[in-house]
Coordinates of C-alpha atoms and ligand atoms in Angstrom, one line a residue:
M23 CA 70.8 27.5 145.7
V24 CA 69.2 30.1 143.2
E25 CA 69.1 28.8 139.6
P26 CA 71.2 30.6 137.1
R27 CA 69.6 32.8 134.9
L28 CA 70.2 33.7 131.3
I29 CA 71.1 37.4 130.5
V30 CA 71.3 38.4 126.9
A31 CA 72.8 41.5 125.8
A32 CA 72.4 42.7 122.2
N33 CA 72.2 45.9 120.3
R34 CA 68.5 45.7 119.5
L35 CA 65.6 44.1 121.8
P36 CA 63.9 41.4 120.2
V37 CA 60.7 43.5 120.1
A38 CA 59.4 46.5 118.2
W39 CA 56.6 48.9 119.2
D40 CA 53.7 48.7 116.9
D41 CA 51.7 51.8 116.6
K42 CA 48.5 50.1 115.0
T43 CA 48.2 47.6 118.1
Q44 CA 49.9 50.1 120.4
S45 CA 51.8 47.0 121.9
W46 CA 55.1 45.5 121.5
E47 CA 55.6 42.9 119.2
T48 CA 58.2 40.2 119.1
S49 CA 60.5 40.8 115.9
P50 CA 60.6 37.6 113.9
G51 CA 63.9 35.7 113.5
G52 CA 65.8 32.6 114.3
L53 CA 67.7 33.7 117.2
V54 CA 64.7 35.2 119.1
S55 CA 62.7 32.0 118.5
A56 CA 65.4 29.8 119.7
L57 CA 66.3 31.7 122.8
A58 CA 62.9 32.6 123.7
P59 CA 61.8 29.1 125.4
V60 CA 65.3 29.2 127.6
L61 CA 64.6 32.8 128.5
R62 CA 61.1 32.1 129.6
E63 CA 62.3 29.2 131.5
K64 CA 65.2 30.6 133.3
D65 CA 63.6 33.8 134.0
G66 CA 65.9 35.4 131.6
I67 CA 66.2 39.2 130.6
W68 CA 67.1 40.6 127.3
V69 CA 69.0 43.8 127.4
G70 CA 68.9 46.1 124.4
W71 CA 67.9 49.3 122.6
P72 CA 64.1 49.3 121.8
G73 CA 64.5 50.9 118.3
T74 CA 63.5 54.5 118.7
A75 CA 66.1 57.5 119.6
D76 CA 65.7 58.9 123.0
E77 CA 63.1 56.2 124.3
D78 CA 63.4 54.5 127.6
P79 CA 60.5 52.3 128.6
G80 CA 62.7 50.7 131.3
Q81 CA 61.8 47.1 132.4
F82 CA 58.9 45.6 130.7
E83 CA 57.6 42.1 129.7
V84 CA 56.6 40.9 126.2
D85 CA 55.3 37.4 125.8
D86 CA 56.7 36.4 129.3
I87 CA 60.3 37.6 128.5
E88 CA 61.7 40.3 130.6
M89 CA 63.1 43.2 128.6
Q90 CA 65.6 45.7 129.9
S91 CA 65.9 48.9 127.6
I92 CA 69.1 50.9 127.0
S93 CA 68.3 54.4 125.7
L94 CA 70.3 56.0 122.7
S95 CA 70.2 59.6 121.8
E96 CA 69.8 60.7 118.3
E97 CA 73.5 61.9 118.4
E98 CA 74.5 58.5 119.4
L99 CA 72.7 56.8 116.8
D100 CA 74.5 58.8 114.3
T101 CA 78.1 58.7 116.1
Y102 CA 78.1 55.2 117.8
Y103 CA 75.7 53.2 115.5
H104 CA 76.0 54.6 112.0
G105 CA 79.4 55.9 112.7
F106 CA 81.7 53.4 114.6
C107 CA 79.6 50.3 114.4
N108 CA 78.6 50.6 110.6
G109 CA 81.2 53.1 109.2
T110 CA 84.5 51.6 111.1
I111 CA 83.7 48.2 112.4
W112 CA 81.4 46.8 109.6
P113 CA 83.6 47.7 106.4
L114 CA 86.9 46.6 108.7
Y115 CA 85.5 43.2 109.7
H116 CA 84.4 42.6 106.2
D117 CA 87.8 42.5 105.1
A118 CA 87.9 46.3 104.4
I119 CA 86.0 45.8 101.1
R120 CA 85.1 49.6 101.7
S121 CA 87.4 51.7 103.4
P122 CA 86.7 51.8 107.4
E123 CA 86.7 55.3 108.6
F124 CA 88.6 56.1 111.7
H125 CA 87.2 59.0 113.9
R126 CA 88.1 59.7 117.3
H127 CA 84.7 61.5 117.7
W128 CA 83.1 57.9 117.0
W129 CA 85.1 56.1 119.3
K130 CA 84.3 57.8 122.5
P131 CA 80.6 57.4 121.9
Y132 CA 81.1 53.7 121.2
Q133 CA 82.8 53.4 124.8
E134 CA 79.9 55.3 126.3
V135 CA 77.3 53.1 124.7
N136 CA 79.2 50.1 125.6
R137 CA 79.4 51.2 129.1
R138 CA 75.9 52.0 129.3
F139 CA 75.0 48.5 128.1
A140 CA 77.3 46.9 130.8
D141 CA 75.5 49.1 133.5
G142 CA 72.3 47.7 131.9
V143 CA 73.5 44.2 132.5
L144 CA 75.0 44.8 136.1
E145 CA 71.7 46.3 137.1
V146 CA 69.8 43.0 136.6
A147 CA 72.6 40.4 137.1
R148 CA 72.7 38.0 140.1
P149 CA 76.0 36.1 141.1
G150 CA 75.9 33.0 139.1
D151 CA 73.9 34.3 136.0
A152 CA 75.1 33.4 132.6
I153 CA 75.6 36.6 130.5
W154 CA 75.7 36.3 126.7
V155 CA 76.8 39.6 124.7
H156 CA 76.2 39.5 121.0
D157 CA 77.9 41.1 118.1
Y158 CA 80.0 43.8 117.1
Q159 CA 78.1 46.7 118.5
L160 CA 79.1 45.6 122.1
Q161 CA 82.7 44.5 122.0
L162 CA 83.7 46.4 125.1
V163 CA 81.0 44.8 127.2
P164 CA 82.4 41.8 128.3
E165 CA 85.5 43.5 130.0
M166 CA 83.5 46.1 131.6
I167 CA 81.1 43.5 133.2
R168 CA 84.3 41.3 134.5
E169 CA 85.7 44.4 136.0
E170 CA 82.7 44.4 138.4
L171 CA 81.8 40.7 138.4
P172 CA 85.3 38.8 138.3
G173 CA 83.5 35.5 138.8
A174 CA 80.7 35.9 136.1
T175 CA 80.2 33.4 133.4
I176 CA 80.4 35.5 130.3
G177 CA 79.9 34.4 126.6
F178 CA 80.3 36.7 123.3
F179 CA 79.2 35.6 120.0
L180 CA 80.4 37.6 116.9
H181 CA 77.8 37.4 114.1
I182 CA 80.0 39.1 111.5
P183 CA 83.6 37.8 110.5
F184 CA 86.7 38.5 112.3
P185 CA 89.4 39.4 110.0
P186 CA 93.2 38.6 110.1
P187 CA 95.7 40.8 111.8
E188 CA 96.9 42.2 108.7
I189 CA 93.4 43.7 108.4
Y190 CA 92.6 44.0 111.8
G191 CA 95.8 45.8 112.8
R192 CA 94.7 49.1 111.1
I193 CA 92.1 50.0 113.6
P194 CA 93.7 52.5 116.2
W195 CA 91.6 51.2 119.1
R196 CA 92.6 47.3 118.4
T197 CA 94.1 46.7 121.7
E198 CA 91.0 48.1 123.6
L199 CA 88.8 46.3 121.4
L200 CA 90.4 42.9 122.0
Q201 CA 90.7 43.4 125.7
G202 CA 86.9 44.1 125.7
L203 CA 86.3 40.7 124.2
L204 CA 88.8 38.9 126.3
G205 CA 86.7 39.8 129.1
A206 CA 84.5 36.9 128.2
D207 CA 85.2 33.2 129.0
I208 CA 84.3 32.2 125.5
V209 CA 84.4 34.1 122.5
A210 CA 82.5 32.2 119.7
F211 CA 82.7 33.0 116.0
Q212 CA 80.8 31.8 113.1
T213 CA 83.8 30.1 111.6
V214 CA 87.1 28.4 112.5
S215 CA 88.9 30.8 110.6
S216 CA 87.4 33.7 112.4
A217 CA 88.3 32.1 115.5
R218 CA 91.9 31.6 114.4
N219 CA 92.1 35.4 113.1
F220 CA 91.0 36.4 116.8
A221 CA 93.5 34.3 118.5
R222 CA 96.4 35.8 116.3
C223 CA 95.3 39.1 116.8
A224 CA 95.0 38.7 120.6
N225 CA 98.7 37.3 120.7
R226 CA 99.8 40.3 118.6
Y227 CA 97.9 43.2 120.0
T228 CA 97.3 42.3 123.8
N229 CA 99.1 40.4 126.5
A230 CA 97.2 37.5 125.8
T231 CA 99.3 34.3 124.8
G232 CA 98.3 30.9 123.4
N233 CA 95.9 29.5 120.8
T234 CA 92.0 29.3 120.1
D235 CA 91.7 26.4 123.0
A236 CA 93.3 28.5 125.6
L237 CA 94.3 32.3 125.5
R238 CA 95.9 33.0 128.7
I239 CA 95.6 36.6 130.0
A240 CA 96.5 37.7 133.5
D241 CA 95.2 34.8 135.7
R242 CA 92.3 33.8 133.3
V243 CA 92.1 31.4 130.3
V244 CA 89.7 32.6 127.2
V245 CA 88.4 30.0 124.8
A246 CA 87.9 31.1 121.2
E247 CA 85.8 28.6 119.0
A248 CA 83.4 28.3 116.0
A249 CA 79.8 28.1 116.8
P250 CA 78.1 28.6 113.6
I251 CA 74.7 30.0 113.7
S252 CA 71.8 28.3 112.1
I253 CA 68.1 28.4 111.0
D254 CA 64.9 26.9 112.3
T255 CA 65.3 24.2 109.5
A256 CA 61.6 22.4 110.5
L257 CA 60.0 25.9 110.3
F258 CA 61.4 26.3 106.8
E259 CA 60.6 22.9 105.4
K260 CA 57.1 23.4 106.9
L261 CA 56.6 26.7 105.1
G262 CA 58.0 25.3 102.0
E263 CA 55.4 22.6 101.9
D264 CA 52.5 25.0 102.9
P265 CA 49.6 25.1 100.3
E266 CA 49.4 28.9 100.9
V267 CA 53.0 29.5 100.1
A268 CA 52.5 27.2 97.0
K269 CA 49.7 29.5 95.8
R270 CA 51.8 32.5 96.4
G271 CA 54.6 30.8 94.5
E272 CA 52.3 30.3 91.5
R273 CA 51.2 33.7 91.3
L274 CA 54.8 34.8 91.6
V275 CA 56.0 32.6 88.6
D276 CA 52.9 33.9 86.5
D277 CA 53.9 37.3 87.2
L278 CA 57.1 36.6 85.9
G279 CA 55.9 35.3 82.7
N280 CA 56.6 31.7 83.5
P281 CA 60.5 31.7 82.9
K282 CA 62.1 28.3 82.0
V283 CA 64.5 29.2 84.8
M284 CA 64.2 31.5 87.7
I285 CA 67.5 32.8 89.7
L286 CA 66.9 34.3 92.9
G287 CA 69.0 36.7 95.1
V288 CA 67.8 37.8 98.4
D289 CA 70.0 40.2 100.4
R290 CA 70.0 43.1 102.7
L291 CA 71.1 45.8 100.0
D292 CA 74.7 46.0 101.6
Y293 CA 78.0 46.5 99.7
S294 CA 79.4 43.1 101.5
K295 CA 76.6 41.3 99.6
G296 CA 78.2 41.5 95.9
I297 CA 75.0 42.3 94.2
D298 CA 76.4 44.5 91.6
I299 CA 79.2 42.0 90.6
R300 CA 76.4 39.3 90.4
L301 CA 74.5 41.5 87.8
R302 CA 77.4 41.8 85.7
A303 CA 78.1 37.9 85.8
L304 CA 74.6 37.7 84.6
G305 CA 75.1 40.1 81.7
T306 CA 78.1 38.1 80.7
L307 CA 75.9 34.8 80.8
F308 CA 73.3 36.7 78.2
D309 CA 76.2 37.9 76.2
R310 CA 77.8 34.5 75.9
H311 CA 74.6 32.4 75.6
P312 CA 71.9 34.4 73.6
E313 CA 69.9 31.4 73.7
L314 CA 69.3 31.7 77.3
R315 CA 67.5 35.1 76.5
G316 CA 63.9 35.1 77.0
E317 CA 64.2 31.8 79.0
V318 CA 65.9 33.1 82.2
S319 CA 64.7 35.6 84.8
F320 CA 66.7 36.7 87.7
V321 CA 64.5 38.1 90.6
Q322 CA 66.7 40.3 93.3
V323 CA 65.0 41.0 96.5
A324 CA 67.1 43.7 97.9
V325 CA 66.1 44.8 101.5
P326 CA 66.6 48.4 102.3
S327 CA 69.4 48.9 105.1
R328 CA 71.4 51.7 106.7
E329 CA 69.9 54.2 104.4
D330 CA 71.7 56.9 106.4
V331 CA 75.1 55.8 105.6
D332 CA 76.6 57.4 102.4
A333 CA 78.2 53.8 101.3
Y334 CA 74.9 52.2 101.2
Q335 CA 73.3 55.1 99.1
D336 CA 76.3 54.7 96.7
T337 CA 75.8 51.0 96.6
R338 CA 72.0 51.3 96.0
R339 CA 72.8 53.6 92.9
N340 CA 75.2 51.1 91.8
I341 CA 72.9 48.2 91.9
E342 CA 69.9 50.1 90.2
E343 CA 72.2 51.3 87.6
G344 CA 73.3 47.7 86.8
V345 CA 69.6 46.5 86.9
G346 CA 68.5 49.3 84.2
R347 CA 71.6 48.5 81.9
L348 CA 70.7 44.9 81.9
N349 CA 67.2 45.4 81.3
G350 CA 67.7 48.0 78.8
R351 CA 70.2 46.0 76.9
F352 CA 68.6 42.6 76.7
G353 CA 64.9 43.3 77.8
T354 CA 62.2 42.7 74.9
M355 CA 58.5 43.6 75.2
E356 CA 57.8 39.9 76.3
W357 CA 60.7 39.5 78.5
T358 CA 62.5 41.3 81.6
P359 CA 65.6 39.7 82.6
V360 CA 65.9 41.4 86.1
H361 CA 63.0 41.9 88.5
Y362 CA 64.3 44.1 91.1
L363 CA 62.7 44.6 94.4
Y364 CA 63.8 47.3 96.6
R365 CA 61.7 46.2 99.8
S366 CA 61.3 43.3 102.2
L367 CA 58.7 40.6 101.7
E368 CA 56.4 38.9 103.9
R369 CA 58.1 35.7 105.0
E370 CA 55.4 33.6 103.2
D371 CA 56.4 35.4 99.9
L372 CA 59.9 34.7 100.6
V373 CA 59.7 31.2 101.0
A374 CA 57.4 31.2 98.0
A375 CA 60.3 32.7 95.9
Y376 CA 62.8 30.0 97.6
R377 CA 60.5 27.3 96.6
N378 CA 60.5 28.4 92.9
A379 CA 63.9 29.4 92.3
D380 CA 65.8 26.7 90.1
V381 CA 69.1 28.5 91.3
M382 CA 69.7 30.5 94.3
L383 CA 72.8 33.1 93.9
V384 CA 74.2 34.0 97.2
T385 CA 77.5 35.7 96.4
P386 CA 78.8 38.0 99.2
L387 CA 82.1 39.4 99.0
R388 CA 82.4 38.5 102.7
D389 CA 79.7 37.3 105.2
G390 CA 79.7 36.0 108.6
M391 CA 77.3 33.1 107.9
N392 CA 74.5 34.0 105.5
L393 CA 71.1 32.3 106.5
V394 CA 69.5 33.0 103.2
A395 CA 71.7 30.2 101.8
K396 CA 70.3 27.8 104.7
E397 CA 66.9 28.9 104.5
Y398 CA 66.8 28.1 100.6
V399 CA 68.1 24.7 101.3
A400 CA 65.4 23.8 103.8
A401 CA 62.4 25.5 101.8
R402 CA 63.4 23.3 98.9
R403 CA 62.6 20.0 100.5
G404 CA 62.2 17.3 97.9
I405 CA 62.5 19.4 94.9
G406 CA 66.2 19.9 94.2
G407 CA 67.7 23.2 93.1
V408 CA 71.2 24.6 93.0
L409 CA 72.8 26.9 95.5
V410 CA 75.5 28.8 93.8
L411 CA 77.5 30.1 97.0
S412 CA 80.4 32.3 97.7
E413 CA 83.7 30.9 99.1
F414 CA 83.8 33.9 101.2
A415 CA 80.3 33.2 103.2
G416 CA 80.6 31.6 106.4
A417 CA 78.2 29.0 105.1
A418 CA 80.6 27.6 102.8
E419 CA 82.8 26.3 105.4
R420 CA 80.0 23.4 105.7
F421 CA 78.2 23.7 102.5
T422 CA 80.9 22.0 100.3
Q423 CA 78.3 20.7 98.2
A424 CA 77.1 24.0 96.9
V425 CA 78.5 25.2 93.6
L426 CA 81.3 27.4 95.2
V427 CA 82.3 30.4 93.5
N428 CA 84.9 33.5 93.9
P429 CA 82.3 36.4 94.2
Y430 CA 84.8 38.7 92.6
D431 CA 85.3 36.8 89.4
V432 CA 82.7 37.9 86.8
D433 CA 83.4 35.2 84.2
G434 CA 83.8 32.6 86.8
L435 CA 80.4 33.6 88.2
A436 CA 78.9 33.4 84.4
T437 CA 80.4 29.8 84.0
A438 CA 79.1 28.7 87.4
L439 CA 75.6 30.1 86.5
L440 CA 75.6 28.2 83.3
D441 CA 76.6 24.9 85.3
A442 CA 73.8 25.5 87.8
I443 CA 71.4 26.1 85.0
H444 CA 72.3 23.0 83.2
M445 CA 73.0 20.7 86.3
H446 CA 71.3 17.0 86.0
E447 CA 68.5 16.8 88.4
D448 CA 69.8 13.9 90.3
E449 CA 73.0 15.5 90.9
A450 CA 71.3 18.7 92.3
S451 CA 69.1 16.7 94.4
E452 CA 71.9 14.6 95.9
R453 CA 73.8 17.9 96.7
M454 CA 70.8 19.5 98.3
S455 CA 70.0 16.5 100.4
A456 CA 73.6 16.3 101.8
M457 CA 73.0 20.0 102.9
R458 CA 69.8 19.5 104.1
S459 CA 70.8 16.6 106.5
H460 CA 73.5 18.9 107.9
L461 CA 70.7 21.7 108.6
R462 CA 68.5 19.1 110.0
R463 CA 71.2 18.0 112.8
W464 CA 72.8 21.7 113.1
D465 CA 69.5 23.7 113.2
V466 CA 69.3 26.9 115.4
H467 CA 67.9 24.9 118.3
A468 CA 71.0 22.9 118.4
W469 CA 73.1 25.9 118.1
A470 CA 71.4 27.6 120.9
R471 CA 71.7 24.5 123.2
Y472 CA 75.3 24.2 122.2
C473 CA 76.1 27.7 123.1
L474 CA 74.1 27.9 126.2
G475 CA 75.8 24.7 127.3
R476 CA 79.0 26.4 127.2
L477 CA 77.8 28.8 129.5
G478 CA 76.6 26.1 132.0
L479 CA 73.1 26.5 131.3
Ligands
LIG528 C1 74.1 38.9 110.0 C2 75.5 38.6 109.2 C3 74.7 36.3 109.8 C4 65.9 38.8 104.1 N1 65.1 39.6 103.0 C5 63.9 39.3 103.8 C6 63.9 38.7 104.9 N2 65.4 38.3 104.9 C7 66.0 37.8 106.3 C8 66.3 36.3 105.7 C9 67.5 35.8 106.6 C10 67.8 37.4 107.2 O1 66.9 38.2 106.7 C11 69.2 37.6 106.6 O2 70.2 37.1 107.3 P1 71.8 37.0 106.7 O3 72.5 35.9 107.4 O4 71.6 36.5 105.0 O5 72.3 38.3 106.7 P2 72.6 39.5 107.6 O6 71.4 40.3 107.8 O7 73.6 40.4 106.7 O8 72.9 38.8 108.9 C12 75.2 37.4 108.5 C13 73.5 36.6 110.4 O9 73.7 38.1 110.9 C14 73.1 35.9 111.6 O10 74.1 35.6 112.6 O11 74.4 35.0 109.1 O12 76.6 36.9 108.0 O13 75.8 39.5 108.3 O14 66.9 35.4 108.0 O15 65.4 35.3 105.8 N3 63.1 38.2 105.5 C15 61.7 38.6 105.2 N4 61.5 39.4 104.1 C16 62.4 39.7 103.1 O16 62.3 40.3 102.2 N5 60.7 38.4 105.9

């Protein structure tokens, strides 16, 4: 019997072309590092877009992993990716915190690109292979594959939240999208509540009936479940204790003027991350507690993201005005309240920042999981620290020991920050250890093993 292989389909290939070395380099990230060994062992194939418009390198191998490229034109990047994926689905699935735009001229390219991905999978799939489709860009792919390979084992994993029917129901293509997902055997989500939302939507807007354990549609049964993604815990623990990282950390703290308390925020610059409200809460804190001025510094790393989408340009303007307002109002010659970096850091510098942050502020208005919260906990092995975490991040479903906050509540956030700053070391350490032991049991490898097990691998 031929061994089943793993075929992964995701919007992006896990590699990027490096002009300097003139070769493909593997992109860093937990998902790739967790799947790489399985892909190698099982002769797996990754189907995805290589990252540049109109480029189609076909099939190629990087570090013993087979890649199958799917080409996207400049126009498709505009309509399918920036348009339907990030202008329609992203805001809708994040509780419509920005108005999703519904355009028929974005829907057609979304269908066409999904068809191309499905064809890419069908080109390489053999009977018995397990097919694992990722994320909101490819929701129609499971059904498209199912039509051609009725007996295939197909899993789908959504990295972002799935909204309740009251919000989901707005999208004109709700039935088509749900039917697309129902082509999978298992539709997995970051949280139990997303899985339930999906089952409710499927019952309401398709012919499927049943609950998350068994959604019956035609002659098939689909399972909707939570499989929360995690991080490479051991790697972040190790980096956290690396002497080179410690040196970088010392330099960072020196550069900040050795504040008594360092608060950190690390996010892609996205309106879903709640950065602007976080800044207002900091202002409230300095207003209410003048004694903290000069003592507390806030470092916000905002990684550039989706700069071509209007809403992201507005969000950036908002945040930068907020930073300017705070620094103008409270700053002195000796002290800058907010250090704002609009760029991405090297991983060692990121961990150095985690390691030196007394308080980590993770306050998304809605987030699938939020890996930054998990990385902070792992990197702070042995040194306590306080995680202030939004109730609306998937991570909050398990991290009940964090200081949980409503990210919309400016006063509540300011109070939570004060509590975090004054939390007794023993209590902080206890809370962090509880979260860390969860991360040790449930790291990205355990997550991948679980998901692949569900696909029969
Ligand atoms: C989506 C979902 C879900 C950040 N700044 C730097 C940097 N990062 C890395 C972090 C972390 C990753 O980027 C961000 O992951 P998040 O989970 O926080 O957020 P999204 O990008 O929105 O991810 C989210 C995730 O998918 C996985 O399923 O958790 O809910 O929205 O790993 O470390 N890395 C480096 N420099 C930086 O400055 N090197």
